[in-house]
mmCIF file of C-alpha atoms in Angstrom:
data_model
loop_
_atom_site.group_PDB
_atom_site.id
_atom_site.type_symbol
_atom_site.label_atom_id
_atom_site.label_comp_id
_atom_site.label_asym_id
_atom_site.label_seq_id
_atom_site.Cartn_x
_atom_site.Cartn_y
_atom_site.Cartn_z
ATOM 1 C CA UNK A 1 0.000 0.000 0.000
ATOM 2 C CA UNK A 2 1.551 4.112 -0.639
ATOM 3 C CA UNK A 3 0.780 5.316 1.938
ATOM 4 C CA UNK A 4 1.346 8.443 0.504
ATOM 5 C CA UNK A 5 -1.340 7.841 -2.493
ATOM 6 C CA UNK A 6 -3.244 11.407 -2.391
ATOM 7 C CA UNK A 7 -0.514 13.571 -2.853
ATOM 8 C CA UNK A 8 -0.797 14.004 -6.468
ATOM 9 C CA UNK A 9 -2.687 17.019 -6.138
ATOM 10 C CA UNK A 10 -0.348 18.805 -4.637
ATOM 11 C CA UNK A 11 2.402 17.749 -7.561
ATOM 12 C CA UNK A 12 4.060 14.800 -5.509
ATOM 13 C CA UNK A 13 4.339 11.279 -7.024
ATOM 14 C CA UNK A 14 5.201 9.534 -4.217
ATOM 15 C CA UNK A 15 6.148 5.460 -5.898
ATOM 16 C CA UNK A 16 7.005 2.679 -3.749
ATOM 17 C CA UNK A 17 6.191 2.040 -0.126
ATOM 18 C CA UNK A 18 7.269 4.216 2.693
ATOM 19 C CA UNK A 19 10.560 4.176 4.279
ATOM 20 C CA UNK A 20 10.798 6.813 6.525
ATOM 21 C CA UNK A 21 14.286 5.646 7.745
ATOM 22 C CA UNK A 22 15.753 5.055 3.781
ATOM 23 C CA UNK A 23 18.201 8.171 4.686
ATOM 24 C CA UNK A 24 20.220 5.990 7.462
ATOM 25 C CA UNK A 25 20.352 3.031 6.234
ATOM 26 C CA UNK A 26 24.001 2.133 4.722
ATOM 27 C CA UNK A 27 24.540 3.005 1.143
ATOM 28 C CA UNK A 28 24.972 1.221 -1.426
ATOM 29 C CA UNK A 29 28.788 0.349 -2.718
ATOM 30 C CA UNK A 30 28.256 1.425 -6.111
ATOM 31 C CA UNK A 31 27.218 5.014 -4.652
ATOM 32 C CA UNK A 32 30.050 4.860 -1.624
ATOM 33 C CA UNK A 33 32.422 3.990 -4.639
ATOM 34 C CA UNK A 34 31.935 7.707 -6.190
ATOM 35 C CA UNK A 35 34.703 10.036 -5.216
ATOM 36 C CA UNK A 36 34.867 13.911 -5.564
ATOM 37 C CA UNK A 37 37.586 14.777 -8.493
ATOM 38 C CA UNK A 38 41.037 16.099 -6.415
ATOM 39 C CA UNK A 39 40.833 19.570 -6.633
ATOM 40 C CA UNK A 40 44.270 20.523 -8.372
ATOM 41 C CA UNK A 41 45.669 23.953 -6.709
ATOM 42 C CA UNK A 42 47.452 26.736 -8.662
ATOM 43 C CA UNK A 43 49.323 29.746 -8.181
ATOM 44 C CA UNK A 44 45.992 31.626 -8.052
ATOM 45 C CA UNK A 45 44.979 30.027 -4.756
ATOM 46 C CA UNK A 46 47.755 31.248 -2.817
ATOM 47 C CA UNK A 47 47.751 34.926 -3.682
ATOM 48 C CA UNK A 48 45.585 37.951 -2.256
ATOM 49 C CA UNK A 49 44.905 41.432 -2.771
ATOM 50 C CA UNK A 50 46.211 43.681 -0.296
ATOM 51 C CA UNK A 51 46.515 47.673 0.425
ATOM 52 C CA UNK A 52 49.657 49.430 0.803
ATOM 53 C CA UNK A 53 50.617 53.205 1.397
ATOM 54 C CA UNK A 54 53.406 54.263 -0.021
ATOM 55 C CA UNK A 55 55.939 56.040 2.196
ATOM 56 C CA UNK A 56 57.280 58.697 -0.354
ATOM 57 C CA UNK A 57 54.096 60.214 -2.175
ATOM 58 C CA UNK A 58 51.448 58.629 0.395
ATOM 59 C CA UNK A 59 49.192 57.278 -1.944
ATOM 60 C CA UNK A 60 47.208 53.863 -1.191
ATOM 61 C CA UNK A 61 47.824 51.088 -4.127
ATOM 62 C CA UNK A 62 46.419 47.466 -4.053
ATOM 63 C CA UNK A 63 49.523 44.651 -4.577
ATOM 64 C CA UNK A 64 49.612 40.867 -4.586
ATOM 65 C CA UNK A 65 50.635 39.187 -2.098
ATOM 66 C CA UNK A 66 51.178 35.700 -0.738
ATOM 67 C CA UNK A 67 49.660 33.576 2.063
ATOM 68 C CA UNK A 68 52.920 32.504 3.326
ATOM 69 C CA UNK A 69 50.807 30.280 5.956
ATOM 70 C CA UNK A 70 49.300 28.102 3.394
ATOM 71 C CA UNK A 71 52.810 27.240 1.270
ATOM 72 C CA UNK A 72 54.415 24.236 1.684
ATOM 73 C CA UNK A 73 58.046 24.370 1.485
ATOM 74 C CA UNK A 74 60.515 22.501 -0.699
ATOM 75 C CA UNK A 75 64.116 21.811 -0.643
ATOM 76 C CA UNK A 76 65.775 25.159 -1.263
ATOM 77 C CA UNK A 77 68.562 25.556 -4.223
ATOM 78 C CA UNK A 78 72.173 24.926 -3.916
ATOM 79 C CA UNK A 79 72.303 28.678 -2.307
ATOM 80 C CA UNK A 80 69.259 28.939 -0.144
ATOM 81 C CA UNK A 81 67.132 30.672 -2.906
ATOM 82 C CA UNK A 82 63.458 28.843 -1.620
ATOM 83 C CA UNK A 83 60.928 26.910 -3.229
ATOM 84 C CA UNK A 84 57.418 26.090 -2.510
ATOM 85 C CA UNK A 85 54.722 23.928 -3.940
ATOM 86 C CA UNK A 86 52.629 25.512 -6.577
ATOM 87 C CA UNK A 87 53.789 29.230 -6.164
ATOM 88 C CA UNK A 88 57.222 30.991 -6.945
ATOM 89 C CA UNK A 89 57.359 33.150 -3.694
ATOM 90 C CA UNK A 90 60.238 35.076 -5.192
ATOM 91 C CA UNK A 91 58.162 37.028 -7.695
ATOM 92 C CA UNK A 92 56.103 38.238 -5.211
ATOM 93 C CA UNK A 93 58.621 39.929 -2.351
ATOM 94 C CA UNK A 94 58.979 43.483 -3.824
ATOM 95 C CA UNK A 95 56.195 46.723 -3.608
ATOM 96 C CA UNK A 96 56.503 48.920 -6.219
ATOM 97 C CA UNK A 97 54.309 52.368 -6.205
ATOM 98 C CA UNK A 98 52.350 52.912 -9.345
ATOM 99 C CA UNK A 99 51.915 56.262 -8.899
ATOM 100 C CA UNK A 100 55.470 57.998 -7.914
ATOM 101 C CA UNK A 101 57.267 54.668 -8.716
ATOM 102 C CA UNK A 102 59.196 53.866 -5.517
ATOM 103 C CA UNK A 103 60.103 50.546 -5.660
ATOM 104 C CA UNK A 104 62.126 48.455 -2.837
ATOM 105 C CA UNK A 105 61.901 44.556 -1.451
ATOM 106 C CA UNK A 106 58.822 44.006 0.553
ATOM 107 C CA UNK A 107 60.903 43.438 3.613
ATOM 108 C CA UNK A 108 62.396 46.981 3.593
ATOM 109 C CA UNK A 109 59.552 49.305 1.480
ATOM 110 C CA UNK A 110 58.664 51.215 4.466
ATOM 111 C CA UNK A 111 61.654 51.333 6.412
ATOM 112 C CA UNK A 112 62.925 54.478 4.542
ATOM 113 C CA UNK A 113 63.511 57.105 6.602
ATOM 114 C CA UNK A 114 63.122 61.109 5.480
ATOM 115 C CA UNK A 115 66.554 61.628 4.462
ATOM 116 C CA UNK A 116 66.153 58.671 1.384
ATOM 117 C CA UNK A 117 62.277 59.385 1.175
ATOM 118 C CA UNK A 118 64.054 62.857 -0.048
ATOM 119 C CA UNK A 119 66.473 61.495 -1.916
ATOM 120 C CA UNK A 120 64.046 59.209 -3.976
ATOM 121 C CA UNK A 121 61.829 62.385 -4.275
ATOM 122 C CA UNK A 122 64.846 64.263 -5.843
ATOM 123 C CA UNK A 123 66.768 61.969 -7.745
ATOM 124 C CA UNK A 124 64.416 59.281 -8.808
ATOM 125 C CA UNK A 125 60.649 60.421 -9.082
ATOM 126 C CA UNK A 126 61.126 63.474 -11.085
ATOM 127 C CA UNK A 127 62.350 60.529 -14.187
ATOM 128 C CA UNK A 128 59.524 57.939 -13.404
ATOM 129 C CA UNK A 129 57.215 57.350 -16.242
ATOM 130 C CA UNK A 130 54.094 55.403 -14.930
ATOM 131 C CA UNK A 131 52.797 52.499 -16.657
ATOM 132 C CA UNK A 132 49.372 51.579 -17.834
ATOM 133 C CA UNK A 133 49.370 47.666 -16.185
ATOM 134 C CA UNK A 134 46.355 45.376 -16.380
ATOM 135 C CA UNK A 135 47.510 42.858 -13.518
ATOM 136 C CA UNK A 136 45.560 39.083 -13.769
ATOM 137 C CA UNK A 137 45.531 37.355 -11.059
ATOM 138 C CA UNK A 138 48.902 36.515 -10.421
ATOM 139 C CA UNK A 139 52.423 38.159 -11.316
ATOM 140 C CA UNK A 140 54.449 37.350 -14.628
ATOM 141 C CA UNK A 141 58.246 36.600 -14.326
ATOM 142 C CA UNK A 142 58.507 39.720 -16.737
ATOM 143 C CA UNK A 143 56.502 41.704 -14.384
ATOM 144 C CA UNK A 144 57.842 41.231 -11.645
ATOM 145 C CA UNK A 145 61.655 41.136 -12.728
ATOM 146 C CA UNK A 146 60.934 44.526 -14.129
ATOM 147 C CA UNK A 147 59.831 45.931 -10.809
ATOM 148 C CA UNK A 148 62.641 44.081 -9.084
ATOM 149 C CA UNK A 149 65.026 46.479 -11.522
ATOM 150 C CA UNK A 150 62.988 49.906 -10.588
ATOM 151 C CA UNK A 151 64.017 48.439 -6.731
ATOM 152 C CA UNK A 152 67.358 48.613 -7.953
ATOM 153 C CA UNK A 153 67.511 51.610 -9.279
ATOM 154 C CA UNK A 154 65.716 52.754 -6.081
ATOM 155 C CA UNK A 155 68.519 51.272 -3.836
ATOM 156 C CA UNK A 156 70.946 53.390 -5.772
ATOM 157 C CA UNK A 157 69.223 56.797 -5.254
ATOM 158 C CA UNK A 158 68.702 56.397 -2.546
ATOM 159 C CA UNK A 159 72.005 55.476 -1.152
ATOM 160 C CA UNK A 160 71.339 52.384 0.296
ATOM 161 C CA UNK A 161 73.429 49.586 1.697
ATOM 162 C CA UNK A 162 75.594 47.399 -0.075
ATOM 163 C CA UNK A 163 73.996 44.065 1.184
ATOM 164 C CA UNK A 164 70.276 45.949 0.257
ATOM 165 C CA UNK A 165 71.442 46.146 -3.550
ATOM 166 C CA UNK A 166 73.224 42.972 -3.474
ATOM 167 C CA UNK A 167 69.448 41.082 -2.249
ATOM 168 C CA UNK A 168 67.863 42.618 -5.264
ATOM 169 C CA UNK A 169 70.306 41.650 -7.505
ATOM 170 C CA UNK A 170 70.222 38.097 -6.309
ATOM 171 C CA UNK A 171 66.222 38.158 -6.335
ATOM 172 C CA UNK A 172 66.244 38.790 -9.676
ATOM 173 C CA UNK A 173 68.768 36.161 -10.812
ATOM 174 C CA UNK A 174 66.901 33.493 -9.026
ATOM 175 C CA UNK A 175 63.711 35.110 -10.829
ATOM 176 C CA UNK A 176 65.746 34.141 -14.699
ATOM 177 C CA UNK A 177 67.440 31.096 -12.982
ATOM 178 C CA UNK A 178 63.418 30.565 -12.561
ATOM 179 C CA UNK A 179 62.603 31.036 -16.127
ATOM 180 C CA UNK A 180 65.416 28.763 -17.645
ATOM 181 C CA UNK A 181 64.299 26.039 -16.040
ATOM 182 C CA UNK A 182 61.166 27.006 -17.509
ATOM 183 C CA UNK A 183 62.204 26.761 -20.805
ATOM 184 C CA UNK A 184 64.910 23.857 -20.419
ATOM 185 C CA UNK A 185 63.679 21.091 -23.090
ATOM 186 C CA UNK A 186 60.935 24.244 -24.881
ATOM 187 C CA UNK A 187 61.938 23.400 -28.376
ATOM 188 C CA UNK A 188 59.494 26.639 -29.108
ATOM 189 C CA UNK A 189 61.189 28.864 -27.424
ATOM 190 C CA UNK A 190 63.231 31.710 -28.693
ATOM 191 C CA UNK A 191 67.080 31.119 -28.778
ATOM 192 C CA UNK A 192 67.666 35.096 -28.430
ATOM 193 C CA UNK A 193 64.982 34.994 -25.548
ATOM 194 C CA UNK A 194 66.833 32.475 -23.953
ATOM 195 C CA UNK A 195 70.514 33.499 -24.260
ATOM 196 C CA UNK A 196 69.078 37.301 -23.317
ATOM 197 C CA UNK A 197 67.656 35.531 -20.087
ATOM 198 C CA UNK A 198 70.994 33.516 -19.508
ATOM 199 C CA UNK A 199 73.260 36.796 -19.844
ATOM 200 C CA UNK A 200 70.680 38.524 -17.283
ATOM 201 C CA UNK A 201 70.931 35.670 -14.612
ATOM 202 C CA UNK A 202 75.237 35.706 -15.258
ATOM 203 C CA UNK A 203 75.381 39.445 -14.872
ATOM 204 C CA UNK A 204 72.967 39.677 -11.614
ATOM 205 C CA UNK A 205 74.138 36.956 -10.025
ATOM 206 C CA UNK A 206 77.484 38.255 -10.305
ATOM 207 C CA UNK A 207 76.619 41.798 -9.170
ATOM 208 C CA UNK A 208 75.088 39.564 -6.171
ATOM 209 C CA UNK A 209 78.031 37.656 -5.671
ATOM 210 C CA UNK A 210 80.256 40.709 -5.251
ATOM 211 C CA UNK A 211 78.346 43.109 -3.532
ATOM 212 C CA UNK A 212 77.135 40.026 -1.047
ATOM 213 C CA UNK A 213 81.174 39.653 -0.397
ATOM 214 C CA UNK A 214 81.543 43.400 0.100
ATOM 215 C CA UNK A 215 78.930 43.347 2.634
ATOM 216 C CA UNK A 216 80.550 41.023 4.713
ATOM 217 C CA UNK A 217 83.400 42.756 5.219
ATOM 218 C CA UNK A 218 81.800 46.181 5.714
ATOM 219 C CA UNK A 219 78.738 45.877 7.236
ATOM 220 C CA UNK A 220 77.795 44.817 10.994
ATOM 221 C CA UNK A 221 74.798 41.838 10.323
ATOM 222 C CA UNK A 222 72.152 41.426 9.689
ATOM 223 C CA UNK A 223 72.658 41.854 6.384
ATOM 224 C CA UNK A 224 69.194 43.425 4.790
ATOM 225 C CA UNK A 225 67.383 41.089 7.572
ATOM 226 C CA UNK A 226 69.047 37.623 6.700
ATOM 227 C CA UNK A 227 71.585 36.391 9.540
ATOM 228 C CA UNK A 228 75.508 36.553 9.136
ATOM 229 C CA UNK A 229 75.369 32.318 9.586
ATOM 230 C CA UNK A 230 72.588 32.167 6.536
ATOM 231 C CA UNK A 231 74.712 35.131 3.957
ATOM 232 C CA UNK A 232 77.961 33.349 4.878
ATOM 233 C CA UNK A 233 76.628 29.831 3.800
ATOM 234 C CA UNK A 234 75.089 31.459 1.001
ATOM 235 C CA UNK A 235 78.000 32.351 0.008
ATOM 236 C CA UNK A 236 80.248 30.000 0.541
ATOM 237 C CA UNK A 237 78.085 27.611 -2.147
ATOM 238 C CA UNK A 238 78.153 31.123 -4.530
ATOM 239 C CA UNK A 239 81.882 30.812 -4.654
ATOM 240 C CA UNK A 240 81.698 27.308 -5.513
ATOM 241 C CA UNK A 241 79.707 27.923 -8.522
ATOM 242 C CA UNK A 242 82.314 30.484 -9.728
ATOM 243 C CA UNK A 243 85.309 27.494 -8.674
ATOM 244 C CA UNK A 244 86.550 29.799 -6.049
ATOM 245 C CA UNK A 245 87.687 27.046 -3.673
ATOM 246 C CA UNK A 246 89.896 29.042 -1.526
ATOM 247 C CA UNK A 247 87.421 31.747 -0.557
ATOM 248 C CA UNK A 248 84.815 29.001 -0.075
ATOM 249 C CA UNK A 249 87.221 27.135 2.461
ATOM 250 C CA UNK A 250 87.717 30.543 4.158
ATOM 251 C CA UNK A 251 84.036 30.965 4.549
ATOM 252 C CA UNK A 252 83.267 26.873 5.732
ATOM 253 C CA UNK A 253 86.231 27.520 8.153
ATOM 254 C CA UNK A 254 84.691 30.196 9.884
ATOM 255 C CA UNK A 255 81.377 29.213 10.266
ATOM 256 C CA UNK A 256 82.520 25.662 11.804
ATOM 257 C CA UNK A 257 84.495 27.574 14.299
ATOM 258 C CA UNK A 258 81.958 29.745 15.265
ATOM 259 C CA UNK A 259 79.925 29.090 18.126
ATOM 260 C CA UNK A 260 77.107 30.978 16.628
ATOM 261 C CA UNK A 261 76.633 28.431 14.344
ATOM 262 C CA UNK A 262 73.778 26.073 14.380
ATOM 263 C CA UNK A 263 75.017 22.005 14.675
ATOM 264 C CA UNK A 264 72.632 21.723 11.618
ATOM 265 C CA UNK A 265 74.605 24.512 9.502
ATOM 266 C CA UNK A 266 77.908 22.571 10.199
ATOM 267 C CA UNK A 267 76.976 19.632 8.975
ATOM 268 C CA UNK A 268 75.908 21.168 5.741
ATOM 269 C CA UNK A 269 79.296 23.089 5.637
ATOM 270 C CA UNK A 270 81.303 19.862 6.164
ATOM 271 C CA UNK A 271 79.077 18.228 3.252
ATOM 272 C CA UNK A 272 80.379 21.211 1.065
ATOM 273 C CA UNK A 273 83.653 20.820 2.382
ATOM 274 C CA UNK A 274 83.697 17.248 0.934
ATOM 275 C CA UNK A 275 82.026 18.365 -2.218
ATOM 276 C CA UNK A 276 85.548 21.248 -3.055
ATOM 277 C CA UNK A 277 87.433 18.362 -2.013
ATOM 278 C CA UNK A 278 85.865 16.065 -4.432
ATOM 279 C CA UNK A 279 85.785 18.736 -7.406
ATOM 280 C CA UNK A 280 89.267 19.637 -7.075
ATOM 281 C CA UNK A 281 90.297 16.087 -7.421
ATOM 282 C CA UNK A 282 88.583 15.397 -10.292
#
């Protein structure tokens, strides 16, 4: 018997017989079986809007930024540059004004005090040329090495420390370091594109190299926020890249003998210590 039969009238077709308690009882496997498609995460997901006031002409501007909380963190390059899953965090740690087109790292934007908020006025604004820019929803390598290079010319004007210009110099090799691995097996892509890219990440990462090195011997740490124990490592892999063994066994030395340095730190050093001794043997 339905013991719903009636309820036609009001537009219900109610078939079967009553089972008041069909909701609770186990499913079938066939419908346990069906899964929700992973949902696959991009860039996108990991990057807000946010408002920022610029310190030299005071005007409020809207950047990208990214929820560092949410990233997971991979195994960082030979010199500390850092990776994460899904986003490359790199692109996004500069601020650059859109209006008067003060530019620095994110890290150091408004820690200008009036003397360089002067100089930047004087020597740097009065050139500036702003940009029509339709932003999507994330930052382009272009875009954001291009911004990276008004921070540099910003560092200059306004007179700032060695190890401050050396950061942005290394930020924006690791940004084309970024893009050739990009394009590593492309057979579409450009040959002049790619050498241009190649000569960009040699020449930066050489200004890095040497004004990094300068640093240490001038300045009192921290250098533009990163610990002496962190540069010096940093460093000490740099000048293996360029085969400078000796100053890279000058570096190792000193961090093992410092008691500053982290038990974890002198391990790695020792494992680059083996690594000169294995290159200049072979």
């Amino acid at each position: 018997m339905n013991l719903l039969s009636g309820m036609e009238k009001f537009g219900f077709s109610m078939d079967g017989e009553l089972d008041i308690l069909a909701d609770d009882k186990p499913k079938k496997k066939a419908e346990v079986a069906k899964k929700a498609a992973p949902v696959v995460k991009q860039e996108k997901d990991f990057i807000i809007d946010k408002k920022v006031r610029c310190p030299v002409c005071d005007k409020e501007f809207t950047i990208k930024a990214v929820l560092a909380t949410k990233l997971k963190r991979l195994e960082p390059d030979f010199d500390l540059r850092p990776n994460y899953e899904h986003v490359d965090k790199c692109k996004y740690d500069f601020i650059s004004c859109p209006k008067c087109g003060y530019s620095a790292l994110d890290t150091t934007f408004s820690k200008i005090d009036t003397a360089r908020v002067k100089l930047i006025r004087a020597e740097f604004c009065p050139s500036f040329k702003p940009q029509q820019e339709e932003l999507g929803e994330t930052y382009s390598y272009e875009y954001s090495i291009e911004k990276f290079k008004l921070a540099l010319i910003c560092t200059m004007k306004k007179r700032a420390k060695m190890s401050e210009k050396a950061y942005v110099c290394l930020k924006i090799a690791w940004l084309r370091r970024a893009q050739l691995k990009e394009l590593e097996g492309n057979k579409d892509a450009d040959p002049k594109v790619v050498e241009m890219i190649k000569k960009e990440y040699d020449g930066f990462y050489a200004q890095a190299y040497e004004g990094f090195m300068k640093a240490i011997s001038q300045e009192t740490p921290p250098y533009c926020g990163m610990a002496s124990e962190a540069v010096e490592f940093m460093l000490a892999n740099m000048s293996v890249y360029y085969k400078k063994y000796d100053a890279a066994m000058k570096i190792i030395a000193r961090l093992i003998q410092s008691a500053s340095t982290s038990r974890k730190l002198k391990d790695k050093c020792v494992e680059l210590k083996e690594k000169i001794v294995a290159e200049q043997g072979e």
